[in-house]
Short mmCIF file of C-alpha atoms and ligand atoms in Angstrom, two decimals:
data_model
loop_
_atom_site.label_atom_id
_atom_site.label_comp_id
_atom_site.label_asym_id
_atom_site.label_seq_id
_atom_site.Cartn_x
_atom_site.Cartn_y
_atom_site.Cartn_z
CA UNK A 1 -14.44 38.80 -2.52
CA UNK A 2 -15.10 40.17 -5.84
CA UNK A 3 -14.70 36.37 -7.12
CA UNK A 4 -17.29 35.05 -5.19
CA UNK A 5 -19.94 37.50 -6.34
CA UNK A 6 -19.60 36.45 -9.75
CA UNK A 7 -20.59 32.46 -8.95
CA UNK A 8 -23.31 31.65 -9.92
CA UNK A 9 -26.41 30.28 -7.83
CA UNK A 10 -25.71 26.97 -9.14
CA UNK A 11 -21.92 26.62 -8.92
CA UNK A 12 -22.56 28.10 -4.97
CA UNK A 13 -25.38 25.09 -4.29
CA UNK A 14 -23.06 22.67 -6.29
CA UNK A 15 -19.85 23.67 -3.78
CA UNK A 16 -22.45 23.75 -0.63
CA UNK A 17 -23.98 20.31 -1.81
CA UNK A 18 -21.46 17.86 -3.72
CA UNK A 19 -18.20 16.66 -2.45
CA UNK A 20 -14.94 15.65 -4.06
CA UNK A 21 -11.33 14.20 -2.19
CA UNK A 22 -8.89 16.84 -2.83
CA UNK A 23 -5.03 16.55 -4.19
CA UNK A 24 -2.56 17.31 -0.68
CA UNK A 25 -0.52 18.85 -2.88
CA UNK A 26 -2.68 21.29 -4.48
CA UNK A 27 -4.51 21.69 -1.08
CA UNK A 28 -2.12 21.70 1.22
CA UNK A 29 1.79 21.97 -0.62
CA UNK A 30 3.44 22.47 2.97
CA UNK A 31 3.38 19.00 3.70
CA UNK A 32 4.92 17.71 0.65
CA UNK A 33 8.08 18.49 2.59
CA UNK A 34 6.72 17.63 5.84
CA UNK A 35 5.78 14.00 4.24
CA UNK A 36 9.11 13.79 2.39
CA UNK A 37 10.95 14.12 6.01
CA UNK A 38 8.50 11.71 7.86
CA UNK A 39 9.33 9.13 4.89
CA UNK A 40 13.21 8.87 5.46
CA UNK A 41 12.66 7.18 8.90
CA UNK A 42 9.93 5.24 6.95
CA UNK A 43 12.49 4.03 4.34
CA UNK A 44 14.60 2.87 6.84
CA UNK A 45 11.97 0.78 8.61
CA UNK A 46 11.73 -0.65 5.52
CA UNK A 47 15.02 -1.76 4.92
CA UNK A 48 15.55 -2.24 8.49
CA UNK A 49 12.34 -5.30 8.19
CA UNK A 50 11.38 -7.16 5.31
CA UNK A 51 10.00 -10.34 7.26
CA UNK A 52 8.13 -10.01 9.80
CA UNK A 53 10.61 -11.80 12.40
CA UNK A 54 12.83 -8.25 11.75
CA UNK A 55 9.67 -5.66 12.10
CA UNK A 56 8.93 -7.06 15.24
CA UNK A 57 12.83 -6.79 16.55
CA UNK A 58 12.93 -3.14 14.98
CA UNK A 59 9.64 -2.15 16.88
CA UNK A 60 10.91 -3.89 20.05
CA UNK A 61 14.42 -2.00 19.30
CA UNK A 62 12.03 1.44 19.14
CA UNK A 63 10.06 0.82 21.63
CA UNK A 64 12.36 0.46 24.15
CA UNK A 65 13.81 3.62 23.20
CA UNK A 66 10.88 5.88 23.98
CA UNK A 67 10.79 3.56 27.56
CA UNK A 68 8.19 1.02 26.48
CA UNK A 69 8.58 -2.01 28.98
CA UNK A 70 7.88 -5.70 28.84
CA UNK A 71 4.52 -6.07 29.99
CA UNK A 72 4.26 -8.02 33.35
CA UNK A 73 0.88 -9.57 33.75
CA UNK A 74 -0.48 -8.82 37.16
CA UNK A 75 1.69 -5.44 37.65
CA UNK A 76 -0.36 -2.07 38.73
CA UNK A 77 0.10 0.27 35.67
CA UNK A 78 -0.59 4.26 35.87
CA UNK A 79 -2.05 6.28 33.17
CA UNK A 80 0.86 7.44 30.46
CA UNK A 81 2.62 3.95 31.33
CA UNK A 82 3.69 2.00 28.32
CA UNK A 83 4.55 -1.38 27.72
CA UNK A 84 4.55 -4.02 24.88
CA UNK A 85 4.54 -7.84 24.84
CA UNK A 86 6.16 -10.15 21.31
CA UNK A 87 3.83 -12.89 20.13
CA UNK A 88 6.85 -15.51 19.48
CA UNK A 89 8.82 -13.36 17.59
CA UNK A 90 6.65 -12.83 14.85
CA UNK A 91 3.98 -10.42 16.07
CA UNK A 92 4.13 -7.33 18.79
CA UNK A 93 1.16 -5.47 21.24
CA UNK A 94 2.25 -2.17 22.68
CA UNK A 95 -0.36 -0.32 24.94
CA UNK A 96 -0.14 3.33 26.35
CA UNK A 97 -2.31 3.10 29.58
CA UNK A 98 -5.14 6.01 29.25
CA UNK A 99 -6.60 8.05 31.67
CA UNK A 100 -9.94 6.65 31.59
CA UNK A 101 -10.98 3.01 33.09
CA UNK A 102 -10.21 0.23 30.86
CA UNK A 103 -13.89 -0.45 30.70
CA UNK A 104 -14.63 2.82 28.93
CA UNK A 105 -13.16 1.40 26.12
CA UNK A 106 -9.76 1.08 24.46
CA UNK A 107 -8.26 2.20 20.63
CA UNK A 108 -6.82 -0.76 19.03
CA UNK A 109 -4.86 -0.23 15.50
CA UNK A 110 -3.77 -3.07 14.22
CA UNK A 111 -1.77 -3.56 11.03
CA UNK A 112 0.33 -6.69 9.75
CA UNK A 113 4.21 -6.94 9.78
CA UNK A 114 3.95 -10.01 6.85
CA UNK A 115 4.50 -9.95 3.60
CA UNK A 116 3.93 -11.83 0.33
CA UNK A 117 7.06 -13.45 -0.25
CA UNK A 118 8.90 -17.19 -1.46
CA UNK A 119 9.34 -19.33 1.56
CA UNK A 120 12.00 -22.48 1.34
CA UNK A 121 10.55 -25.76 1.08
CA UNK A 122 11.79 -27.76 4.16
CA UNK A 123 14.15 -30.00 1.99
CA UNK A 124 14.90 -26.96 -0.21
CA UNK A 125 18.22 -27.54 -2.03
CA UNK A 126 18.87 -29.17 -5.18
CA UNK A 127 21.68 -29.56 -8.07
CA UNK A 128 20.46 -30.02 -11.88
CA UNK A 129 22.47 -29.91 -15.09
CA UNK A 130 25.32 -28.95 -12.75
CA UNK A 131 23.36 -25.76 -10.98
CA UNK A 132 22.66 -25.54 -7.24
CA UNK A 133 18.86 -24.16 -6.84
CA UNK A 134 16.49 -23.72 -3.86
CA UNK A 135 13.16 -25.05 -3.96
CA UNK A 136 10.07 -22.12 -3.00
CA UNK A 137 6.41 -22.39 -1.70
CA UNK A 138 5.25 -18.82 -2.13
CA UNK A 139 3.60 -16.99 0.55
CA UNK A 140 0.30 -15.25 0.01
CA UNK A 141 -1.40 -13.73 -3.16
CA UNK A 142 1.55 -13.23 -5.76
CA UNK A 143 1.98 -12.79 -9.35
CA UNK A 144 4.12 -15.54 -10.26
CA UNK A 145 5.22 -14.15 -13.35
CA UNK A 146 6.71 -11.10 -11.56
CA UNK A 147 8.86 -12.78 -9.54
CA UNK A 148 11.81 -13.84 -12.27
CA UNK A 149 14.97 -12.35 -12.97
CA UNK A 150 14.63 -10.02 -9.66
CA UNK A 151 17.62 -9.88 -7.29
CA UNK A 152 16.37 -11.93 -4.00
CA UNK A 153 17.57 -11.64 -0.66
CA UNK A 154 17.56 -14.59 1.86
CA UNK A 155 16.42 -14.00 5.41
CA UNK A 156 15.39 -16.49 8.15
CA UNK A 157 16.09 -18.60 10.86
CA UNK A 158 17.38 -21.71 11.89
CA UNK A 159 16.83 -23.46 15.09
CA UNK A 160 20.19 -26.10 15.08
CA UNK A 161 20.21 -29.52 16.90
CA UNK A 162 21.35 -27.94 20.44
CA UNK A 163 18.77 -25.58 20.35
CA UNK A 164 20.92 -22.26 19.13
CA UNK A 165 18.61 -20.24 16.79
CA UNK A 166 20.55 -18.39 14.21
CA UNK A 167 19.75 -15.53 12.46
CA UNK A 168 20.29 -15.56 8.50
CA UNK A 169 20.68 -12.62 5.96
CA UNK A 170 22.32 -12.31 2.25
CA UNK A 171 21.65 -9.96 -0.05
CA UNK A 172 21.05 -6.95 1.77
CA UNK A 173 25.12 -5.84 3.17
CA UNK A 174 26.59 -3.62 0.01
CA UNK A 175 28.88 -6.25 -1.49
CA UNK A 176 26.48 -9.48 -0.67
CA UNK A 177 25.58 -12.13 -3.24
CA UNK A 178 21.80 -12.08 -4.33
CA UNK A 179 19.96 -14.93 -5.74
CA UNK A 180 17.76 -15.01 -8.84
CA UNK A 181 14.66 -17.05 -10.79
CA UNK A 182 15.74 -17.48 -14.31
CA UNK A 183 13.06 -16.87 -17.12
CA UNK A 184 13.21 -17.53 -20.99
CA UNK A 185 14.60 -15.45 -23.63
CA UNK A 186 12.00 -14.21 -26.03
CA UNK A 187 13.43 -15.74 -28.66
CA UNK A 188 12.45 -19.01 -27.26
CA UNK A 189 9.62 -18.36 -25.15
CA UNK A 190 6.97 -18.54 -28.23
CA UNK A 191 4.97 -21.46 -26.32
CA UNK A 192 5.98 -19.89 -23.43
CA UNK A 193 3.57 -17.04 -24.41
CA UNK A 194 0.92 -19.07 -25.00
CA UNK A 195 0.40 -19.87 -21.18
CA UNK A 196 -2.13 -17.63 -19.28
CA UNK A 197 -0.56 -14.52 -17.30
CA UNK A 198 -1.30 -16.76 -14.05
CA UNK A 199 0.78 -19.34 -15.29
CA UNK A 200 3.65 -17.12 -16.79
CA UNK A 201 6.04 -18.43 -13.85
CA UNK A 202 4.50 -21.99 -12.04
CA UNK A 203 4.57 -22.67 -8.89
CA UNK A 204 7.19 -25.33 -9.12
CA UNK A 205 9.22 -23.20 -11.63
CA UNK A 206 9.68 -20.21 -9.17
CA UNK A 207 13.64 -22.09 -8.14
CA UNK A 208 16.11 -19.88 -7.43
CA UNK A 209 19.25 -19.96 -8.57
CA UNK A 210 22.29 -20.23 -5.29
CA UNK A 211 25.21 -21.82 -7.10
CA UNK A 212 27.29 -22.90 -9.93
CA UNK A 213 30.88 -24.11 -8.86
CA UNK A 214 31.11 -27.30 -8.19
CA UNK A 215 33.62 -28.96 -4.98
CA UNK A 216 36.57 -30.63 -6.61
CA UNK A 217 36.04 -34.40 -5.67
CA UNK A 218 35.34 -36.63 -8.65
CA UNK A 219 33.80 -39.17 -6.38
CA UNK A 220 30.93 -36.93 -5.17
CA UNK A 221 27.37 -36.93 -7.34
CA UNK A 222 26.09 -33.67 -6.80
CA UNK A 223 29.34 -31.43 -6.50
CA UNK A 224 27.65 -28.14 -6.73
CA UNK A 225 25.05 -28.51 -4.28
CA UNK A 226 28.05 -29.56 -1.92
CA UNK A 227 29.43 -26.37 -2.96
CA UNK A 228 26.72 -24.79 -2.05
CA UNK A 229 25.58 -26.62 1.66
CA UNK A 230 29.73 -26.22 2.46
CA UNK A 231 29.79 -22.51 2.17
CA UNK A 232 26.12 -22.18 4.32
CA UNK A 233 27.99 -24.55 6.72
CA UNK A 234 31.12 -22.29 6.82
CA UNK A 235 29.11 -19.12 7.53
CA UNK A 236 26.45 -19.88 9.67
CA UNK A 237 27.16 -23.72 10.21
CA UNK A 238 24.31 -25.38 8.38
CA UNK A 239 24.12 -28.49 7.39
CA UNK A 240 20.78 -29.93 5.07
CA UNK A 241 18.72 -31.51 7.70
CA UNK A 242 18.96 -27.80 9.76
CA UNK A 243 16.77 -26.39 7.19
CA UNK A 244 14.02 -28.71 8.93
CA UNK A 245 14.15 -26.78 11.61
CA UNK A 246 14.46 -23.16 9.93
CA UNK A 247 12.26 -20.66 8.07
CA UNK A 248 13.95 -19.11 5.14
CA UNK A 249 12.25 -16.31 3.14
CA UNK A 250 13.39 -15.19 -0.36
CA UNK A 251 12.45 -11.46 -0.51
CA UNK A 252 13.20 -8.98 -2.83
CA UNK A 253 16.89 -7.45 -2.51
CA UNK A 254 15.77 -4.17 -3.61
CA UNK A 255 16.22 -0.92 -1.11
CA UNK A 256 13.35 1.61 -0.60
CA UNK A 257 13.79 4.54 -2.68
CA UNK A 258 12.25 7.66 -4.19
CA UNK A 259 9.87 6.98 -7.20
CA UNK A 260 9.55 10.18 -9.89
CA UNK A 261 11.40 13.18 -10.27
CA UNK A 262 9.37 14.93 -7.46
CA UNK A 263 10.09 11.92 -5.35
CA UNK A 264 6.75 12.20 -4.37
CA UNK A 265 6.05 8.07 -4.07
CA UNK A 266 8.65 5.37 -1.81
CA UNK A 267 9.31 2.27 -3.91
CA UNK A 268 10.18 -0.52 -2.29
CA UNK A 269 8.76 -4.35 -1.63
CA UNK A 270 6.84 -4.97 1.86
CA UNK A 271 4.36 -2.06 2.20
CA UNK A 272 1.87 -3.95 1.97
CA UNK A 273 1.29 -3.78 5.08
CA UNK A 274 4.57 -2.14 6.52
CA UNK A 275 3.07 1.17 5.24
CA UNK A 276 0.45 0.82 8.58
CA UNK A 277 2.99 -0.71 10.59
CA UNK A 278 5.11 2.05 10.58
CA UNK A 279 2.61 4.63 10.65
CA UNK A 280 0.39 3.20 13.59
CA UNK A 281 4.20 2.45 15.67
CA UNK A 282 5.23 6.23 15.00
CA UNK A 283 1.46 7.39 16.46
CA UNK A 284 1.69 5.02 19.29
CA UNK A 285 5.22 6.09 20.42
CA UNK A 286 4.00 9.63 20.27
CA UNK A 287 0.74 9.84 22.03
CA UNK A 288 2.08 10.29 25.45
CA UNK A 289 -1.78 10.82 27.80
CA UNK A 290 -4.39 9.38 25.77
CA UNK A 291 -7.80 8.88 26.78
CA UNK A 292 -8.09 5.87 26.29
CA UNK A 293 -5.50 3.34 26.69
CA UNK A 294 -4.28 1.92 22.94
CA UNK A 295 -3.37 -1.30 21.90
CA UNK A 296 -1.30 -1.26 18.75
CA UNK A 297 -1.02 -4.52 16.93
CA UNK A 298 1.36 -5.63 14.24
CA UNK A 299 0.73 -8.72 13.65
CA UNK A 300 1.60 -11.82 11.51
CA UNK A 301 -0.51 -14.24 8.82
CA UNK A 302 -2.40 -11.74 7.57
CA UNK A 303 -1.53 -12.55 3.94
CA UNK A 304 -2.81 -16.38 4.33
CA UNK A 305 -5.98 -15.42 5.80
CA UNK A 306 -4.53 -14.50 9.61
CA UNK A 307 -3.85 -18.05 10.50
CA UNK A 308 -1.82 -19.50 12.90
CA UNK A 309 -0.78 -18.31 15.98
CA UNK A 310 1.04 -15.16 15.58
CA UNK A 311 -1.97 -14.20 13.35
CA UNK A 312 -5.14 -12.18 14.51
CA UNK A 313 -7.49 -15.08 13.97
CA UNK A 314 -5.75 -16.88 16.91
CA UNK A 315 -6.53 -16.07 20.42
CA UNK A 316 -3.27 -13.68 21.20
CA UNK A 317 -5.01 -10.56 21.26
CA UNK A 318 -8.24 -11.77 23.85
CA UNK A 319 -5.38 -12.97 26.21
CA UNK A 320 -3.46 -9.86 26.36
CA UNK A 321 -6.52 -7.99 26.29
CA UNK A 322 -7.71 -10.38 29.43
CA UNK A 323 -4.46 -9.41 31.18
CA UNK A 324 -5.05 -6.22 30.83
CA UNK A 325 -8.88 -6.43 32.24
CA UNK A 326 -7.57 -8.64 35.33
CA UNK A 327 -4.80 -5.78 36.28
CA UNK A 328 -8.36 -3.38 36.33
CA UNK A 329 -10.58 -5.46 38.03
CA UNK A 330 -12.89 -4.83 35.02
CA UNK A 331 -14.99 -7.38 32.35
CA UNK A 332 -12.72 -7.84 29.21
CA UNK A 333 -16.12 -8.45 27.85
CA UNK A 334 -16.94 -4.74 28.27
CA UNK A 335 -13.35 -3.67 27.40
CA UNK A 336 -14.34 -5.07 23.49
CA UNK A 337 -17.86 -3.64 23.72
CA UNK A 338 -16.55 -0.66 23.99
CA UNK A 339 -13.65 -0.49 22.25
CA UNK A 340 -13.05 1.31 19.04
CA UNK A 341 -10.63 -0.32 16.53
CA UNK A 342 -8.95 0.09 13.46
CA UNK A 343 -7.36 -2.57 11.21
CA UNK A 344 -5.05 -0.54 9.16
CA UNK A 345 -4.12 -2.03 5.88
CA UNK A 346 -3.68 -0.92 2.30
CA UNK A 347 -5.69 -0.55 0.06
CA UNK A 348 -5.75 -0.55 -4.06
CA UNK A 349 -5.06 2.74 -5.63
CA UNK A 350 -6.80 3.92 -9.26
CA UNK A 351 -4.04 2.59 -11.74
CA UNK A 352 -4.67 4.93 -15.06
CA UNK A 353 -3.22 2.44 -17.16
CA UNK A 354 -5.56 -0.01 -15.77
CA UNK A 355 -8.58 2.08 -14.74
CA UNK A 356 -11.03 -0.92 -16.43
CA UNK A 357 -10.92 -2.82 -12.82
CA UNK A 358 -11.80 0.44 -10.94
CA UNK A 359 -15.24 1.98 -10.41
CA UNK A 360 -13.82 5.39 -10.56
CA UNK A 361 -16.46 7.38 -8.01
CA UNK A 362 -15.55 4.72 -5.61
CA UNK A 363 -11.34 3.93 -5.96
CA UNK A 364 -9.24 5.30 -3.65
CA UNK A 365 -6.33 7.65 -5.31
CA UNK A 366 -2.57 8.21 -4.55
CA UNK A 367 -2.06 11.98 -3.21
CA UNK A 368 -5.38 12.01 -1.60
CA UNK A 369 -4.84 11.02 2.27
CA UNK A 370 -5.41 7.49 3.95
CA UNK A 371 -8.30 5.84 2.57
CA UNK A 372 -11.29 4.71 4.91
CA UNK A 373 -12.56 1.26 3.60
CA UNK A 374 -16.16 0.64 4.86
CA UNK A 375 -16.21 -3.18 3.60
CA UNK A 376 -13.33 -5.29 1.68
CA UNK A 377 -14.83 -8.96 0.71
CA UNK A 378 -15.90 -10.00 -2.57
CA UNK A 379 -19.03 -10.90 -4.50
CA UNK A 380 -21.59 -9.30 -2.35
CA UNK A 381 -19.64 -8.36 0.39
CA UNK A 382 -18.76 -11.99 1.24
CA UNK A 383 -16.10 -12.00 4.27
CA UNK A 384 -16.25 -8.53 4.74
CA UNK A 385 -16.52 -6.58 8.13
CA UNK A 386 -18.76 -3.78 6.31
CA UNK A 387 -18.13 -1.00 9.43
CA UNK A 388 -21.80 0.40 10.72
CA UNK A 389 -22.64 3.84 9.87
CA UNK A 390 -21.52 4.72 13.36
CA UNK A 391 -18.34 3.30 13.22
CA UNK A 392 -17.54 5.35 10.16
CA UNK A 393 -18.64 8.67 12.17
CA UNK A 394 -16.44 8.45 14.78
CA UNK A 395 -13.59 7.59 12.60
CA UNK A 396 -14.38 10.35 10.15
CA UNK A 397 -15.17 12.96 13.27
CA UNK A 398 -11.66 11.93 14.56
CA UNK A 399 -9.40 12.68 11.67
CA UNK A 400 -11.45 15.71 10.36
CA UNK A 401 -10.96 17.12 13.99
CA UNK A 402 -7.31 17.06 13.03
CA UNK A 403 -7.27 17.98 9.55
CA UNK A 404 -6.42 15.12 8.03
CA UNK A 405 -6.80 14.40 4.18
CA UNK A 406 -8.48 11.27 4.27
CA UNK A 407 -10.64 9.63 1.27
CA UNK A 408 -13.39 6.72 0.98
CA UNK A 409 -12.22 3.58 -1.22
CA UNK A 410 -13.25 0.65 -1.95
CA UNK A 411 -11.38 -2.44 -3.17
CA UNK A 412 -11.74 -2.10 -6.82
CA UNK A 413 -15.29 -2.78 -9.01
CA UNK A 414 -17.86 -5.14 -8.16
CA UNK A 415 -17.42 -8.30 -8.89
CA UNK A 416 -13.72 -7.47 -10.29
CA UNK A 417 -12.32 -9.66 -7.21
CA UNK A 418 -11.75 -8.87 -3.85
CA UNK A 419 -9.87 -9.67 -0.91
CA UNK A 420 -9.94 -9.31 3.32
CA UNK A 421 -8.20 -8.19 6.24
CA UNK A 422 -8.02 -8.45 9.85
CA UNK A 423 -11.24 -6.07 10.84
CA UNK A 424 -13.57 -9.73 10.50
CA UNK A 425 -11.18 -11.10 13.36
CA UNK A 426 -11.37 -7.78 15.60
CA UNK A 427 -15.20 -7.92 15.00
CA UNK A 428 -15.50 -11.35 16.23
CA UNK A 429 -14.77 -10.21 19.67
CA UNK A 430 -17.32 -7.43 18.97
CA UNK A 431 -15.40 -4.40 18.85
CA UNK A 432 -16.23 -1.47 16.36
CA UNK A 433 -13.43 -1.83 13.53
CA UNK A 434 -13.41 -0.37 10.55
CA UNK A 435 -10.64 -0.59 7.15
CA UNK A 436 -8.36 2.61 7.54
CA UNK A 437 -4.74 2.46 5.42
CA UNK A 438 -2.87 3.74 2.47
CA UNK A 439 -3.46 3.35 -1.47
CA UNK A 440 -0.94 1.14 -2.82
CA UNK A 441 -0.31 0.87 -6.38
CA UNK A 442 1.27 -2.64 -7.56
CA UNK A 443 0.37 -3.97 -4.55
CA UNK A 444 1.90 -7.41 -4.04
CA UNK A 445 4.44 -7.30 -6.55
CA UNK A 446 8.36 -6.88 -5.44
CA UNK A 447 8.47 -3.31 -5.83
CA UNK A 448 5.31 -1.63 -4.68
CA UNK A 449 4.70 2.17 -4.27
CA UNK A 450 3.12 4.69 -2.36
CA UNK A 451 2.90 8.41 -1.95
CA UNK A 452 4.61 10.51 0.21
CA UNK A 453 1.66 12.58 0.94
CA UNK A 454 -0.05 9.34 2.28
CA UNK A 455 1.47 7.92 4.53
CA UNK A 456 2.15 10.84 6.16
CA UNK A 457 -1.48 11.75 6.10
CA UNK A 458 -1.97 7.94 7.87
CA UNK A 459 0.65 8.80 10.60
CA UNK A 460 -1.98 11.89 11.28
CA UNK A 461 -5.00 9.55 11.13
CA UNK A 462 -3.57 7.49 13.33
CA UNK A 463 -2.56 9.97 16.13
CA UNK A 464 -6.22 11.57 15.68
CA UNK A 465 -7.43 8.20 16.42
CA UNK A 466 -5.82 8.11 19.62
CA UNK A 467 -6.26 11.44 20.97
CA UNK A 468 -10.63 10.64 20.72
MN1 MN B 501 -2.42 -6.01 3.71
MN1 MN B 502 -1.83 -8.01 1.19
#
């Protein structure tokens, strides 16, 4: 090409020798429509789950449809054979049985179905100055301050006396009531201002707001928070000491929806890490004859450090993993050893308007593919995995083999912060796991976004993964 001829010998050694993440769309513009169809089912999965209690029944619910089975420990299994098991309702395992011996090795991708959110105390309602308000603990690593004068939903469960467990949700039907933390007017927030961002909300002053009218009996103290417990009675039969027995989750009321005029990014609250969960579910529901058989986690606790449980720093996944070894007749031990894993999570995209907190050569970007994180941590890698060499080669080999737009990321500048995920719990049972998800921006804030172009290049990095 008459082009080429007139680069220079420099500018040819510079494109044989450097290397620079492209943009998907300027690369590769047939997927933006390919990624804007593979996000409406996303969307949906969004709205469909915003605790993790609702993921795991919308997995089951899609599981089941592409003839995923309870898995029954002891039963003979067959290559192409798929089954799942729940984790007490708040994490989920599905496995596609591979051709290979379970010894050879398995692919694990495992991302987290919890969210940062505002739990209910357990004695959670109150009346002041004639205002019914419920009392919050929040739930993992939020900005307080962001969290006023948002429409909440309320989602849970409550386990009553005779052992019925109810299902709650208001705030998400068109035509439901939301719920709402007041703030201060600027005109009288002057001191107000004074506080430190972290302290722009309190803990203790994150109350939302459930009711106003009071219940007409002159002889009753707190008439609105009668109000109040008498219409939760009337629809779901709750009376005050039930919420002993319940968890109830104040989440943002908000829909997912198109962000720009392109509508190249999803908005919504939750992606962090719903973005994965979705992903790695679509992947393993399509890979029909792997390999290797896959065990795709979406699991629970991540956002308090994976406790608990339902989280990955409990035991659940070395059981089902030893159920799976005992059907084979093979060592779980060498089932780990030689198992490949990835812990899919977000991870921080380059914010322009904040680019201080970034080490540009090293930030992941929105519109560049899923972005491989060798290490999270903070400090000097404190708490991190930090994936071997080899680790990174194989996961790099298997989404190149499938041309997918991938980039390297880490978690913002040195010493700028930091944070973890669930690849130190894989690694404990020494697997090979390495940090594979997609750039968020606003991460942890109500309304979080992604691009388009992302996730679906995840969904592709995670069906690469399980074809190798
Ligand atoms: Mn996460
Ligand atoms: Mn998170």
């Amino acid at each position: 090409m008459a082009e080429e001829k007139e680069k220079s010998e420099g500018k040819l050694l510079e494109e044989k020798l450097f290397w620079k993440f492209p943009h998907i769309g300027k690369m590769a513009p047939e997927q933006i429509e390919e990624a804007a169809d593979f996000c409406e089912g996303y969307k949906v999965f969004l709205n469909e789950g915003k605790t993790e209690r609702e993921c795991v029944l919308t997995a089951v619910r899609m599981l089941e449809k592409a003839g995923y089975r309870p898995f029954e420990r002891g039963k003979q299994y067959q290559p192409g054979d798929k089954v799942y098991q729940v984790n007490r309702h708040k994490s989920i395992l599905a496995t596609t049985f591979g051709q290979e011996p379970l010894d050879k090795g398995v692919r694990i991708n495992g991302a987290h179905i919890d969210s940062p959110r505002l739990d209910l105390k357990p004695c959670p309602l109150y009346e002041k100055n004639e205002i019914a308000f419920f009392k919050t603990h929040y739930y993992g690593g939020i900005r307080k301050y962001q969290w006023g004068t948002v429409p909440l939903a309320l989602h849970g469960v409550a386990v009553k006396k005779d052992g019925t467990t109810i299902s709650l949700c208001i705030g998400e039907e068109p035509g439901d009531p939301v719920f709402c933390i007041s703030d201060l007017l600027p005109h009288l927030a002057a001191k107000q201002n004074e506080r430190k961002l972290a302290e722009g909300l309190k803990g203790e002053e994150l109350n939302i707001i459930v009711g106003s009218l009071p219940f007409q009996d002159e002889a009753v103290k707190e008439p609105v928070k009668l109000m109040t417990m008498k219409l939760l009675y009337e629809k779901y039969g709750l009376t005050e000491a039930d919420f002993f027995r319940a968890e109830i989750e104040m989440v943002p009321a908000q829909k997912a929806v198109d962000v720009g005029l392109d509508r190249s990014m999803v908005g919504a609250y939750g992606q962090d890490d719903r973005v994965c969960a979705y992903t790695a579910l679509m992947a393993e529901l399509e890979t029909l004859h792997p390999k290797y058989t896959t065990v795709t986690i979406l699991t629970d606790k991540e956002e308090i450090g994976s406790e608990g449980n339902t989280g990955m720093n409990s035991a659940y996944l070395k059981h089902y993993m030893e159920d799976l070894a005992e059907i084979s007749g093979v060592s779980v031990r060498d089932v780990f050893r030689n198992g490949l894993c990835l812990s899919s999570d977000v991870n921080a995209a380059f914010d322009p308007t904040f680019s201080e907190v970034f080490e540009a050569n090293n930030a992941s970007y929105v519109n560049k593919g899923c972005v491989l994180t060798k290490y999270t941590g903070a400090r000097g890698k404190s708490g991190a995995n930090d994936a071997s060499a080899e680790t990174m080669a194989r996961v790099i080999a298997a989404m190149e083999g499938d041309h997918v737009y991938w980039q390297a990321g880490e978690l913002g500048a040195v010493d700028q912060g930091g944070g973890g995920t669930i690849a130190k719990y894989v690694a404990q049972l020494d697997v090979d796991v390495v940090d594979l998800g997609v750039p968020v921006l606003s991460m942890h804030a109500p309304f979080e976004m992604v691009s388009k172009l992302d996730v679906y290049n995840t969904y592709k990095a995670f069906k690469a993964f399980y074809k190798i």
